[in-house]
Structures are given as structure tokens and as C-alpha cells.
């Protein structure tokens, strides 16, 4: 059965120069679409992709990735903001790689645009009152 | 034309006082002119909401049966150690205290999930926290072990007492090294990758009263959502700071020690925070009214972000090594634009304090005064100003074990 799943991949720093995606494309019969890619200040890679293929090929590909040390989780994991906890300081604005956290210059309020968020989780530890949370 | 605080309070009680925020006053005074604005405006409200490390609360808990003596014992609230070197049933919990089992920076950068500030926030949310004390036992206080749940209502007194808050101005932090660093100014990316700052700028209390002419000991303030008071100059109060022509400090400057009933406060305005790789802390909301007694006071409150500058400090070298060199000065207007230019490089900026919340506090205090619920106070005594000769001393370390007494004699300390 063919499936299509969106996943977020975290590449630790030591894997950044490895041809992992190349191997994935070559040895596993999965079609993929890179939706977002960015490198964090810690020099880790974050990649959001859509994977399409037969269930067994998809599973094989994911196993290859996790065995190589890449952290994989489905994009269905959402990052949400606890509105009561957020102080609108703006620390996260500089951290978010895709501009999902935006400072309104007039009100100095920080708005969270959920549709832009790729759930990379970078804002979570950066937020001093820990207002950003992963909901499973 | 001079006004007095008594006259202003009469107008507040009649519901006639004209109150504006330190943001609103800028436009009004520019439009109406200083003389007219001074006649019209009675009070300008200022505010700040940001991480303030030297904060905490003291508590008195009713006596257990049999009695226990906290003094000289160890005491924990939700595993966070509190200070017990007081009488039998008093304790002080500091915002930056963390549990003994916290791994700190052993796994670098440490996460510092829960500390004293978080305990205070939990208490404000009505939660039970676990109090554990181990004492040595005396004839009059025989109990040695206490383990109990407590919440804010259980304390006889719960008092927020912060020894250094509301810094007049503050550093802008950058990192010129080639590795990422984690500081109390947040995460700083290598090679001047970002800059962080922490001041409400034009809205900040002591920037609107640069010479401490109305804010003094005894001044009634908004503190954490309740009413509090200025008790003293804050620690590291430094009136001797470098100032601009209008008197506005170009560096840290003055600070305030403040006090207030924790039971009146709310977690909206006191918030425990975790700084990656650095530690725990608490964000504190403070609002201070400034009576417009004269044209001079009005002029001070007209200060705006473009006129306030802060020093840019390298937290990879100058700050930790206590060097005085700075990378330059930038204004809060530049900082708030989202980027500054340093060494010909555009550097993105982020704030640690919340201007949005500071505006909310300034408006809340304005409403309290307009409704006649909050009267102004005459300071009991002024804060030390430039004339006090107070300067900020660095520590000159003396070799451990040997001490040179003031009269020059050298003695060896008992180990
Ligand atoms: S860092 Fe946290 S508290 Fe600050 S604006 Fe972002 S989500 Fe809100
Ligand atoms: S998880 Fe946070 S940092 Fe990542 S995209 Fe979403 S909002 Fe931005």
C-alpha cells in the first residue's frame, strides 16, 4: 500500500557532512520532497520532508535514517504556545528558522503563526518561561 | 508653576487626576508644549517587565507541634533549597535557587527547568508545594524532621522582597568568539550573530527619573500585580554612571530594592524562567508613578528610545573577564528596529524583557490612579544621587588564608 507521510529530521552536527539523503534516495524506493531545510546555531540540520512510497520501503528508509543517528519524528507532532505563559519578550523571534514567531512592531506583541511552524522545536528550550510546548 | 504631591492626591481622590503613560507623554508634550503639558498632566506611569535575578520571597509558616527550629537547618520547597538562617519559622527563597539534584551544566548547556522563581509562580497559582526541613533539635524546638504540603494561604506572611530590581539601564550582549555561548542574556551566536538587550527603554521607571528626584525610599509602586514599596537603593546602585547631557545613564546606573505582599500578587506578573546553560530566574513586573511636580520632571519623562543609549558588551570576553571595553553604543530605537550595525555587520536583536507587558503594567497603574485606588507617596528619604559619592567597587581578591587587617597587620586565619 502506498503511503505519504511528512517527517521532521534532526541531523546532529557530526552527521552534517554525511551523504545520508543520497543513500536514502539510492537504496530505498521512496520518493521525497524537501519542504523546509535549515541549520541551527548549534550547527545541527533540520529537514522537513514528505516521504512517499510503499509501506515497507518507507519503513526501511526510516530505519536506515534512525540507524544512522538521525532523529526522526512525524510532523503531526505539533508545537503550540501556552498563551498564559508567554510574556511576549521576543527571544524566540531570533531563534525560529521559518518566521513562525513574529514581533508586531507596533504593539511589541509576539504572534505565533501555527501554519508556518515546522515543529523543529528550536524555540522550546530558548523560551525563558517555557511557553512553547510539543503536544503529541 | 510647581505642584505638590498633596494636591495631586486630592485630584486623584476626586477622580480628576490626569494620568498618562511614559509612552503617551512624549507625543502630548511635543504637541502641547512643555508648559501646558506640565499644567495638564498630574502623573506619568512608568513600567518594566523583565528577568530580575536578585528577587525572592520570605515566608513565615505557623509552628508545627512539637515545634521545629528552621535556623541552622536545611529546608526545601519542592526540592529547591531555601535560606534558613533566621528564627524558628522564617525562610527566604531566592529566584535563582535550584534543586541539589539539578545536573546544572554537567550536561552542557543545562536546562534549569525548575527553580525558586518557579516555586513562587506555583504558589501564586494556588498550588501546593512540598516543604521539607531537617533540623538538629533543641530543648525548646525538639522536632527534627518536617515534611508537609503548603500553599500560599498557609503562610502567616509571604512577602516578595527583591534586593536589586528595575535597573536604570542595561548592557546589550553580543558574542565575538567563534563558539555559541549561553548567558543570562540568552543564547549568543558566534561572530556577533545576534544581540540581546533587557530594558523597557522610554517606559522604564528610573530612565524617566534619571536623578531620583521623585522615586525614593517609601515610594508606593505596582509590584507583581499588587501594591509594593521601594525600601532602599538596590544592590549595585551606581549613581556615578556615565550619563548623557540630559542626565540619562549610558550604562546600568541606579537600581531599586522593593517589597510587597506576595499574597496580593499574580503569576501574570511574576514568572519563573529558565535560561539555557545559565540557570533559573524570575521575571518581575514593576510599575512606578512619577508625579509631574514641575516642568523639569515633565522634561525627564519625555525621554524617548532614540535618546537612550546602551553599551554593547562582548559576553565571550569583556564581561566574564571584567574588562571595561565595549563595542560601541546603540539606542533603544535601533535595538527595537530588529537589527543594529556592529563592525559594519548587521546584527539581529532580541529583547529579554517584554515591552508589551511593560505597556500593560503602565496602563494598569494608570487605571488604578484614575479610579482613585492608588495614591502617590512622598519619599521618606531620597535614594543616593551623584552627590552621595557612591561608586561601584570591583572586588580586589586577597589570597585565601591570609588577611591584611586595616591597620596593616597580617594574620593567618584559623582554618
Ligand atoms: S520566547 Fe517564549 S515568552 Fe518570549 S515571546 Fe517567545 S514564546 Fe513568548
Ligand atoms: S517549533 Fe518553534 S522555532 Fe520551530 S518552526 Fe515552530 S515556532 Fe519556529
Coordinates of C-alpha atoms and ligand atoms in Angstrom, one line a residue:
Chain A
X1 CA 0.0 0.0 0.0
X2 CA 1.4 3.4 -1.0
X3 CA 1.6 6.0 1.8
X4 CA 2.7 9.6 2.1
X5 CA 4.0 11.0 5.4
X6 CA 5.6 14.2 6.5
X7 CA 8.5 13.9 8.8
X8 CA 11.0 16.2 10.6
X9 CA 14.6 15.0 10.6
X10 CA 17.2 16.3 13.0
X11 CA 20.8 15.8 11.9
X12 CA 23.3 16.0 14.7
X13 CA 26.4 18.0 14.0
X14 CA 28.6 15.0 13.2
X15 CA 26.3 13.8 10.5
X16 CA 26.1 17.1 8.7
X17 CA 28.7 16.2 6.1
X18 CA 27.5 12.6 5.5
X19 CA 25.7 11.7 2.3
X20 CA 22.7 10.3 4.1
X21 CA 20.0 11.7 1.9
X22 CA 21.9 10.5 -1.1
X23 CA 21.9 6.9 0.3
X24 CA 18.2 7.2 1.1
X25 CA 17.4 8.1 -2.5
X26 CA 19.7 5.5 -4.0
X27 CA 18.9 2.5 -1.9
X28 CA 15.3 2.9 -0.8
X29 CA 12.4 3.1 -3.2
X30 CA 10.9 6.2 -1.6
X31 CA 10.1 9.5 -3.3
X32 CA 10.8 12.5 -1.2
X33 CA 10.0 16.2 -1.3
X34 CA 12.0 18.6 0.9
X35 CA 9.6 21.1 2.4
X36 CA 12.0 23.0 4.6
X37 CA 15.6 22.9 5.5
X38 CA 17.7 24.9 7.9
X39 CA 20.8 24.8 10.0
X40 CA 20.5 25.7 13.7
X41 CA 23.0 27.9 15.6
X42 CA 24.3 24.6 17.1
X43 CA 25.1 23.6 13.6
X44 CA 22.6 20.8 13.5
X45 CA 20.4 20.3 10.5
X46 CA 16.7 20.3 10.5
X47 CA 14.9 19.0 7.4
X48 CA 11.2 18.7 6.9
X49 CA 10.2 16.3 4.1
X50 CA 7.3 14.4 2.7
X51 CA 8.1 10.7 2.0
X52 CA 6.0 8.7 -0.5
X53 CA 6.2 5.1 -1.2
X54 CA 5.2 1.6 -0.3
X55 CA 4.8 1.0 3.4
X56 CA 7.8 -1.5 3.6
X57 CA 10.1 0.8 1.6
X58 CA 9.1 3.8 3.8
X59 CA 9.8 1.8 6.9
X60 CA 13.1 0.6 5.5
X61 CA 14.1 4.2 4.8
X62 CA 13.1 5.4 8.2
X63 CA 15.1 2.5 9.8
X64 CA 18.1 3.5 7.7
X65 CA 17.8 7.1 8.9
X66 CA 17.4 6.3 12.6
X67 CA 20.2 3.7 12.4
X68 CA 22.5 6.4 11.0
X69 CA 21.8 8.6 14.0
X70 CA 19.2 10.9 12.5
X71 CA 16.3 11.7 14.8
X72 CA 13.0 11.3 13.0
X73 CA 9.6 12.3 14.2
X74 CA 6.4 12.8 12.3
X75 CA 5.3 16.3 11.5
X76 CA 2.0 15.6 13.1
X77 CA 3.7 16.5 16.4
X78 CA 2.5 20.0 16.9
X79 CA 4.3 22.8 18.7
X80 CA 1.8 25.0 20.5
X81 CA 2.1 28.1 22.7
X82 CA 0.7 28.4 26.2
X83 CA -0.8 31.8 25.8
X84 CA -0.9 32.4 29.6
X85 CA 2.8 31.7 29.9
X86 CA 4.1 33.7 27.0
X87 CA 5.4 37.1 28.1
X88 CA 6.0 38.4 24.6
X89 CA 9.6 39.1 25.3
X90 CA 10.7 38.2 21.8
X91 CA 13.6 35.8 22.5
X92 CA 12.1 33.2 20.2
X93 CA 11.8 35.5 17.3
X94 CA 15.5 35.3 16.6
X95 CA 15.6 31.6 17.0
X96 CA 12.7 30.4 14.8
X97 CA 14.1 29.5 11.4
X98 CA 10.9 29.9 9.4
X99 CA 9.5 33.1 10.8
X100 CA 6.6 31.5 12.6
X101 CA 7.1 33.7 15.6
X102 CA 6.8 37.3 14.6
X103 CA 7.1 40.5 16.6
X104 CA 4.5 43.1 15.7
X105 CA 6.5 46.3 15.6
X106 CA 3.5 48.5 16.6
X107 CA 2.3 46.6 19.7
X108 CA 5.6 44.7 20.5
X109 CA 3.4 41.6 20.8
X110 CA 4.9 38.3 19.6
X111 CA 2.5 36.4 17.4
X112 CA 2.7 32.7 16.8
X113 CA 1.7 31.7 13.3
X114 CA 0.9 28.0 13.6
X115 CA 0.6 27.3 9.9
X116 CA 4.2 28.4 9.3
X117 CA 5.6 26.3 12.2
X118 CA 7.5 23.2 11.1
X119 CA 7.8 21.8 14.6
X120 CA 11.5 22.0 14.6
X121 CA 11.3 22.6 18.4
X122 CA 14.2 25.1 18.5
X123 CA 12.1 27.7 20.3
X124 CA 11.2 25.3 23.2
X125 CA 14.4 25.5 25.2
X126 CA 15.1 29.1 24.1
X127 CA 11.9 30.4 25.6
X128 CA 12.6 31.6 29.2
X129 CA 9.2 30.9 30.7
X130 CA 8.9 27.7 28.5
X131 CA 5.7 28.8 26.9
X132 CA 6.3 26.7 23.7
X133 CA 5.4 23.1 24.1
X134 CA 5.2 19.9 22.0
X135 CA 1.8 18.4 22.0
X136 CA 1.7 14.8 20.9
Chain B
X1 CA 4.4 76.5 38.3
X2 CA 5.0 73.9 41.0
X3 CA 2.6 71.2 42.1
X4 CA 2.7 69.2 45.3
X5 CA 2.0 65.5 45.9
X6 CA -0.7 66.5 48.3
X7 CA -2.5 68.5 45.5
X8 CA -2.1 65.7 43.1
X9 CA -3.5 63.2 45.6
X10 CA -6.6 65.4 46.2
X11 CA -7.2 65.4 42.4
X12 CA -6.8 61.6 42.4
X13 CA -9.3 61.2 45.2
X14 CA -11.8 63.4 43.4
X15 CA -11.3 61.3 40.2
X16 CA -9.9 64.3 38.4
X17 CA -6.3 63.5 38.0
X18 CA -4.8 63.4 34.5
X19 CA -2.7 60.3 34.2
X20 CA -0.7 59.3 31.1
X21 CA 1.9 56.6 30.5
X22 CA 5.6 57.4 29.8
X23 CA 4.9 56.5 26.2
X24 CA 1.9 58.7 25.8
X25 CA 3.5 61.7 27.5
X26 CA 6.1 62.0 24.7
X27 CA 3.5 63.0 22.0
X28 CA 1.4 65.0 24.3
X29 CA 4.3 67.2 25.5
X30 CA 5.6 67.6 22.0
X31 CA 2.2 68.7 20.7
X32 CA 1.1 70.9 23.6
X33 CA 4.4 72.3 24.7
X34 CA 6.1 71.7 28.0
X35 CA 4.4 74.5 29.9
X36 CA 0.9 73.4 29.0
X37 CA 1.6 69.7 29.4
X38 CA 3.0 70.3 32.9
X39 CA -0.2 72.1 33.9
X40 CA -2.4 69.4 32.4
X41 CA -0.6 66.2 33.4
X42 CA -0.5 65.1 37.1
X43 CA 1.1 61.7 36.9
X44 CA 3.2 59.7 34.3
X45 CA 3.2 56.0 34.8
X46 CA 6.4 54.0 34.0
X47 CA 6.9 50.3 34.0
X48 CA 9.2 47.4 33.2
X49 CA 8.8 43.6 33.0
X50 CA 11.9 41.6 32.7
X51 CA 14.2 39.0 34.2
X52 CA 15.4 40.2 37.6
X53 CA 17.8 37.8 39.3
X54 CA 18.1 39.3 42.8
X55 CA 14.5 38.6 43.6
X56 CA 12.8 36.2 46.0
X57 CA 10.3 36.0 48.9
X58 CA 10.4 35.4 52.6
X59 CA 7.8 33.4 54.4
X60 CA 6.7 32.6 57.9
X61 CA 5.0 29.3 58.5
X62 CA 2.9 28.6 61.6
X63 CA 4.7 26.4 64.2
X64 CA 4.5 22.7 64.0
X65 CA 3.6 20.5 67.0
X66 CA 6.1 19.8 68.5
X67 CA 8.0 22.9 67.5
X68 CA 10.8 22.9 64.9
X69 CA 13.6 25.4 64.5
X70 CA 14.5 26.3 60.9
X71 CA 17.5 28.4 61.9
X72 CA 20.6 26.3 61.2
X73 CA 18.6 23.6 59.5
X74 CA 18.2 22.8 55.8
X75 CA 14.9 23.5 54.2
X76 CA 13.4 22.8 50.7
X77 CA 10.3 23.9 48.9
X78 CA 9.6 21.5 46.0
X79 CA 13.3 20.4 46.3
X80 CA 14.6 23.9 45.9
X81 CA 16.8 24.9 48.8
X82 CA 15.7 28.0 50.8
X83 CA 17.7 30.1 53.3
X84 CA 17.0 29.2 56.9
X85 CA 19.5 31.3 58.8
X86 CA 16.8 33.1 60.7
X87 CA 14.4 32.5 63.6
X88 CA 12.5 29.3 64.1
X89 CA 9.8 29.6 61.4
X90 CA 11.1 32.0 58.8
X91 CA 12.7 31.2 55.5
X92 CA 13.8 33.1 52.3
X93 CA 13.5 31.6 48.9
X94 CA 15.7 33.1 46.1
X95 CA 14.6 33.2 42.5
X96 CA 17.8 31.6 41.2
X97 CA 18.0 28.7 43.7
X98 CA 17.9 25.2 42.1
X99 CA 17.4 21.7 43.5
X100 CA 20.6 19.9 44.6
X101 CA 19.8 17.1 42.1
X102 CA 19.7 19.5 39.1
X103 CA 22.5 18.4 36.8
X104 CA 23.4 22.1 36.3
X105 CA 25.9 22.5 33.4
X106 CA 27.2 18.9 33.7
X107 CA 25.2 18.2 30.6
X108 CA 26.0 21.4 28.7
X109 CA 24.0 23.5 28.2
X110 CA 21.9 22.7 31.2
X111 CA 18.2 23.2 31.0
X112 CA 17.5 24.5 34.5
X113 CA 13.8 23.5 34.3
X114 CA 12.7 24.4 37.8
X115 CA 14.0 26.9 40.5
X116 CA 13.0 29.4 43.1
X117 CA 11.1 31.6 40.7
X118 CA 9.0 28.6 39.6
X119 CA 8.2 27.8 43.2
X120 CA 6.9 31.4 43.7
X121 CA 4.9 31.1 40.4
X122 CA 3.4 27.8 41.6
X123 CA 2.4 29.3 44.9
X124 CA 0.8 32.2 43.2
X125 CA -1.2 29.8 41.1
X126 CA -2.6 28.3 44.3
X127 CA -0.7 25.1 44.0
X128 CA 0.6 23.0 47.0
X129 CA 4.3 22.8 47.3
X130 CA 6.3 20.3 49.4
X131 CA 8.1 21.8 52.4
X132 CA 10.9 19.5 53.8
X133 CA 13.0 20.6 56.7
X134 CA 15.7 18.8 58.7
X135 CA 16.7 20.4 62.0
X136 CA 19.0 19.4 64.8
X137 CA 16.6 19.6 67.6
X138 CA 16.8 21.7 70.8
X139 CA 15.1 21.5 74.2
X140 CA 12.6 24.2 73.1
X141 CA 12.3 23.1 69.4
X142 CA 12.5 19.3 69.6
X143 CA 11.2 18.3 66.1
X144 CA 13.9 17.3 63.7
X145 CA 12.0 16.4 60.5
X146 CA 9.2 18.2 58.9
X147 CA 7.5 17.1 55.6
X148 CA 4.3 18.8 54.7
X149 CA 2.4 20.3 51.8
X150 CA 1.9 24.1 52.0
X151 CA 0.2 26.7 49.8
X152 CA 0.2 30.5 49.8
X153 CA -2.7 30.7 52.2
X154 CA -0.9 28.5 54.8
X155 CA 1.8 31.1 55.4
X156 CA 1.3 33.8 58.0
X157 CA 3.4 36.2 55.9
X158 CA 4.5 35.7 52.3
X159 CA 6.5 38.8 51.2
X160 CA 8.2 39.4 47.9
X161 CA 11.5 41.1 48.8
X162 CA 13.8 41.9 45.9
X163 CA 17.2 43.4 46.6
X164 CA 18.0 44.5 43.1
X165 CA 15.3 45.3 40.5
X166 CA 14.4 47.8 37.8
X167 CA 18.0 48.6 36.6
X168 CA 18.1 52.1 35.3
X169 CA 19.7 50.9 32.0
X170 CA 21.5 47.7 30.9
X171 CA 24.1 46.2 28.6
X172 CA 23.4 44.9 25.1
X173 CA 25.0 41.5 24.9
X174 CA 26.9 40.0 22.0
X175 CA 29.4 37.2 21.4
X176 CA 32.5 37.8 19.3
X177 CA 34.1 34.4 19.8
X178 CA 33.7 31.6 17.4
X179 CA 31.5 29.3 19.5
X180 CA 28.0 29.7 20.8
X181 CA 27.7 30.8 24.4
X182 CA 24.8 30.6 26.9
X183 CA 24.4 33.5 29.3
X184 CA 21.9 35.3 31.5
X185 CA 21.4 37.5 28.4
X186 CA 20.2 34.4 26.5
X187 CA 22.0 32.3 23.8
X188 CA 24.5 34.3 21.9
X189 CA 25.5 33.1 18.5
X190 CA 29.2 33.3 17.5
X191 CA 30.8 36.1 15.5
X192 CA 28.3 38.7 16.6
X193 CA 25.4 36.5 15.3
X194 CA 22.8 38.2 17.5
X195 CA 22.5 40.8 20.2
X196 CA 20.2 40.8 23.2
X197 CA 19.0 43.6 25.5
X198 CA 16.8 43.9 28.5
X199 CA 15.2 47.3 29.3
X200 CA 11.8 48.9 28.7
X201 CA 13.7 52.0 27.4
X202 CA 11.5 55.0 27.3
X203 CA 8.9 53.3 29.6
X204 CA 11.4 52.2 32.3
X205 CA 11.0 53.8 35.7
X206 CA 14.5 55.1 36.5
X207 CA 15.1 56.3 32.9
X208 CA 12.1 58.7 33.5
X209 CA 13.5 60.0 36.7
X210 CA 17.2 59.9 36.0
X211 CA 18.4 61.8 39.1
X212 CA 15.9 60.0 41.5
X213 CA 14.0 63.3 42.2
X214 CA 10.6 61.6 42.9
X215 CA 11.4 57.9 43.3
X216 CA 12.8 57.3 46.7
X217 CA 12.5 55.2 49.8
X218 CA 8.9 54.6 50.6
X219 CA 7.6 55.2 47.1
X220 CA 4.4 53.2 46.5
X221 CA 4.6 51.1 43.4
X222 CA 2.9 48.3 41.3
X223 CA 4.8 45.2 42.2
X224 CA 3.9 41.8 40.6
X225 CA 0.3 42.8 40.2
X226 CA -0.1 44.0 43.8
X227 CA 1.0 47.1 45.7
X228 CA 4.6 47.3 46.9
X229 CA 7.1 49.9 48.1
X230 CA 10.7 50.9 47.4
X231 CA 12.6 50.0 50.5
X232 CA 16.1 51.1 49.7
X233 CA 18.6 51.7 46.9
X234 CA 19.1 48.3 45.2
X235 CA 22.4 46.5 45.4
X236 CA 25.0 47.8 42.9
X237 CA 23.1 51.1 42.8
X238 CA 25.5 53.3 40.9
X239 CA 24.5 57.0 40.6
X240 CA 28.1 57.6 39.4
X241 CA 27.4 56.0 36.0
X242 CA 28.3 57.8 32.7
X243 CA 25.4 60.0 31.7
X244 CA 24.2 61.8 28.6
X245 CA 23.6 65.5 28.7
X246 CA 20.0 65.1 29.8
X247 CA 21.1 63.0 32.7
X248 CA 20.1 59.7 31.3
X249 CA 22.6 56.9 32.2
X250 CA 24.5 55.3 29.4
X251 CA 25.0 52.1 31.4
X252 CA 23.5 50.2 34.4
X253 CA 23.1 53.1 36.8
X254 CA 20.6 53.1 39.7
X255 CA 18.7 50.1 41.0
X256 CA 15.8 49.6 43.5
X257 CA 15.1 47.2 46.4
X258 CA 11.4 46.6 46.6
X259 CA 9.0 44.9 48.8
X260 CA 5.3 43.8 48.7
X261 CA 2.7 41.3 49.9
X262 CA 3.1 38.2 47.8
X263 CA -0.5 37.2 48.6
X264 CA -1.8 40.2 46.5
X265 CA 0.4 39.3 43.5
X266 CA -0.3 37.2 40.4
X267 CA 1.7 34.8 38.2
X268 CA 0.8 37.1 35.3
X269 CA 3.4 39.5 36.7
X270 CA 5.9 37.2 38.4
X271 CA 7.1 34.4 36.2
X272 CA 9.8 31.7 36.8
X273 CA 12.2 31.4 33.9
X274 CA 14.9 29.0 32.6
X275 CA 17.9 30.3 30.8
X276 CA 19.6 27.5 28.8
X277 CA 23.1 26.9 30.1
X278 CA 22.8 29.7 32.7
X279 CA 20.2 29.0 35.3
X280 CA 16.8 29.8 36.8
X281 CA 15.5 33.3 37.3
X282 CA 12.2 35.2 37.7
X283 CA 10.6 37.9 35.5
X284 CA 9.2 40.7 37.6
X285 CA 6.6 43.3 36.7
X286 CA 7.1 46.8 38.2
X287 CA 5.2 50.0 37.7
X288 CA 6.1 53.3 39.2
X289 CA 4.2 56.6 39.1
X290 CA 6.0 59.8 38.6
X291 CA 4.3 63.0 39.9
X292 CA 4.7 65.9 37.5
X293 CA 5.6 68.4 40.1
X294 CA 7.5 70.8 37.7
X295 CA 8.5 71.4 34.1
X296 CA 11.8 69.7 35.0
X297 CA 10.0 66.4 35.9
X298 CA 7.9 66.6 32.8
X299 CA 11.0 67.0 30.7
X300 CA 12.6 63.9 32.2
X301 CA 9.5 61.8 31.4
X302 CA 9.7 62.9 27.8
X303 CA 12.8 60.8 27.3
X304 CA 12.4 58.5 24.2
X305 CA 14.0 55.4 22.9
X306 CA 16.1 57.3 20.3
X307 CA 17.7 59.3 23.1
X308 CA 18.6 56.4 25.4
X309 CA 21.8 54.5 24.5
X310 CA 23.2 51.3 26.0
X311 CA 26.7 49.9 25.8
X312 CA 27.3 46.8 23.6
X313 CA 29.3 44.3 25.7
X314 CA 31.1 41.2 24.5
X315 CA 29.9 38.3 26.7
X316 CA 32.6 36.0 25.4
X317 CA 35.4 38.1 26.8
X318 CA 34.9 41.6 28.2
X319 CA 32.0 40.6 30.5
X320 CA 33.4 37.4 32.1
X321 CA 36.9 38.9 32.3
X322 CA 35.6 42.1 33.8
X323 CA 37.2 44.3 31.1
X324 CA 35.7 47.7 30.6
X325 CA 35.9 47.8 26.8
X326 CA 32.7 48.0 24.8
X327 CA 32.0 47.5 21.1
X328 CA 30.1 50.8 20.9
X329 CA 26.7 52.3 22.0
X330 CA 23.3 51.8 20.4
X331 CA 20.0 53.4 21.1
X332 CA 16.8 51.6 22.1
X333 CA 15.2 52.8 18.9
X334 CA 17.9 51.0 16.9
X335 CA 17.6 47.9 19.1
X336 CA 13.8 47.8 18.7
X337 CA 14.1 48.1 14.9
X338 CA 15.3 44.4 15.0
X339 CA 18.8 45.0 13.9
X340 CA 21.9 47.0 14.8
X341 CA 25.1 47.5 13.0
X342 CA 28.4 46.5 14.7
X343 CA 31.8 46.4 13.0
X344 CA 30.0 47.0 9.7
X345 CA 27.9 43.9 10.2
X346 CA 24.1 43.8 10.5
X347 CA 23.3 42.0 13.8
X348 CA 19.7 40.9 14.6
X349 CA 18.4 41.9 18.0
X350 CA 16.0 40.3 20.5
X351 CA 14.7 41.5 23.8
X352 CA 14.7 39.6 27.1
X353 CA 12.3 41.9 28.8
X354 CA 8.8 42.3 27.5
X355 CA 7.9 45.8 26.3
X356 CA 4.4 44.5 25.6
X357 CA 3.9 43.6 29.2
X358 CA 5.5 46.8 30.4
X359 CA 2.9 48.8 28.4
X360 CA 0.2 46.7 30.1
X361 CA 1.6 47.5 33.5
X362 CA 1.8 51.2 32.8
X363 CA -1.8 51.2 31.7
X364 CA -2.9 49.1 34.7
X365 CA -1.3 51.6 37.1
X366 CA -2.8 54.5 35.2
X367 CA -6.3 52.9 35.6
X368 CA -5.7 52.4 39.4
X369 CA -4.8 56.0 39.8
X370 CA -7.6 57.3 37.6
X371 CA -10.1 55.2 39.7
X372 CA -8.7 56.7 42.9
X373 CA -7.5 53.3 44.2
X374 CA -3.8 54.2 44.2
X375 CA -2.4 57.4 45.9
X376 CA 1.1 58.7 45.4
X377 CA 3.6 58.9 48.2
X378 CA 6.2 61.4 49.2
X379 CA 9.5 59.6 49.6
X380 CA 10.6 59.2 53.2
X381 CA 14.2 59.7 52.2
X382 CA 15.8 60.1 48.7
X383 CA 17.9 57.4 47.0
X384 CA 21.6 58.3 46.9
X385 CA 22.3 60.5 44.0
X386 CA 25.5 61.7 42.3
X387 CA 26.3 63.9 45.4
X388 CA 26.4 60.8 47.6
X389 CA 29.8 59.9 46.1
X390 CA 28.8 56.3 45.9
X391 CA 30.8 54.3 43.4
X392 CA 30.6 50.7 42.3
X393 CA 33.6 48.9 43.6
X394 CA 35.0 45.8 41.9
X395 CA 36.4 43.0 44.2
X396 CA 40.2 43.0 44.7
X397 CA 40.8 39.5 45.8
X398 CA 43.1 38.8 48.8
X399 CA 44.9 35.5 49.0
X400 CA 42.8 32.9 50.9
X401 CA 44.1 32.1 54.4
X402 CA 45.9 35.4 54.8
X403 CA 44.2 38.6 55.7
X404 CA 45.6 42.1 55.9
X405 CA 43.8 44.0 58.5
X406 CA 43.0 47.7 58.1
X407 CA 45.9 48.6 60.4
X408 CA 48.3 46.8 58.2
X409 CA 49.0 43.8 60.5
X410 CA 49.0 40.4 58.8
X411 CA 47.4 37.5 60.5
X412 CA 46.6 33.9 59.5
X413 CA 43.0 32.9 59.6
X414 CA 42.1 29.8 61.5
X415 CA 41.2 27.0 59.0
Ligands
LIG1 S1 10.4 33.4 24.0 FE1 8.6 32.5 24.9 S2 7.8 34.1 26.2 FE2 9.2 35.1 24.8 S3 7.8 35.7 23.2 FE3 8.7 33.7 22.6 S4 7.1 32.3 23.3 FE4 6.7 34.2 24.3
LIG2 S1 9.0 24.8 16.5 FE1 9.3 26.9 17.2 S2 11.2 27.5 16.2 FE2 10.5 25.7 15.1 S3 9.3 26.5 13.5 FE3 7.8 26.1 15.1 S4 7.8 28.1 16.1 FE4 9.6 28.2 14.8

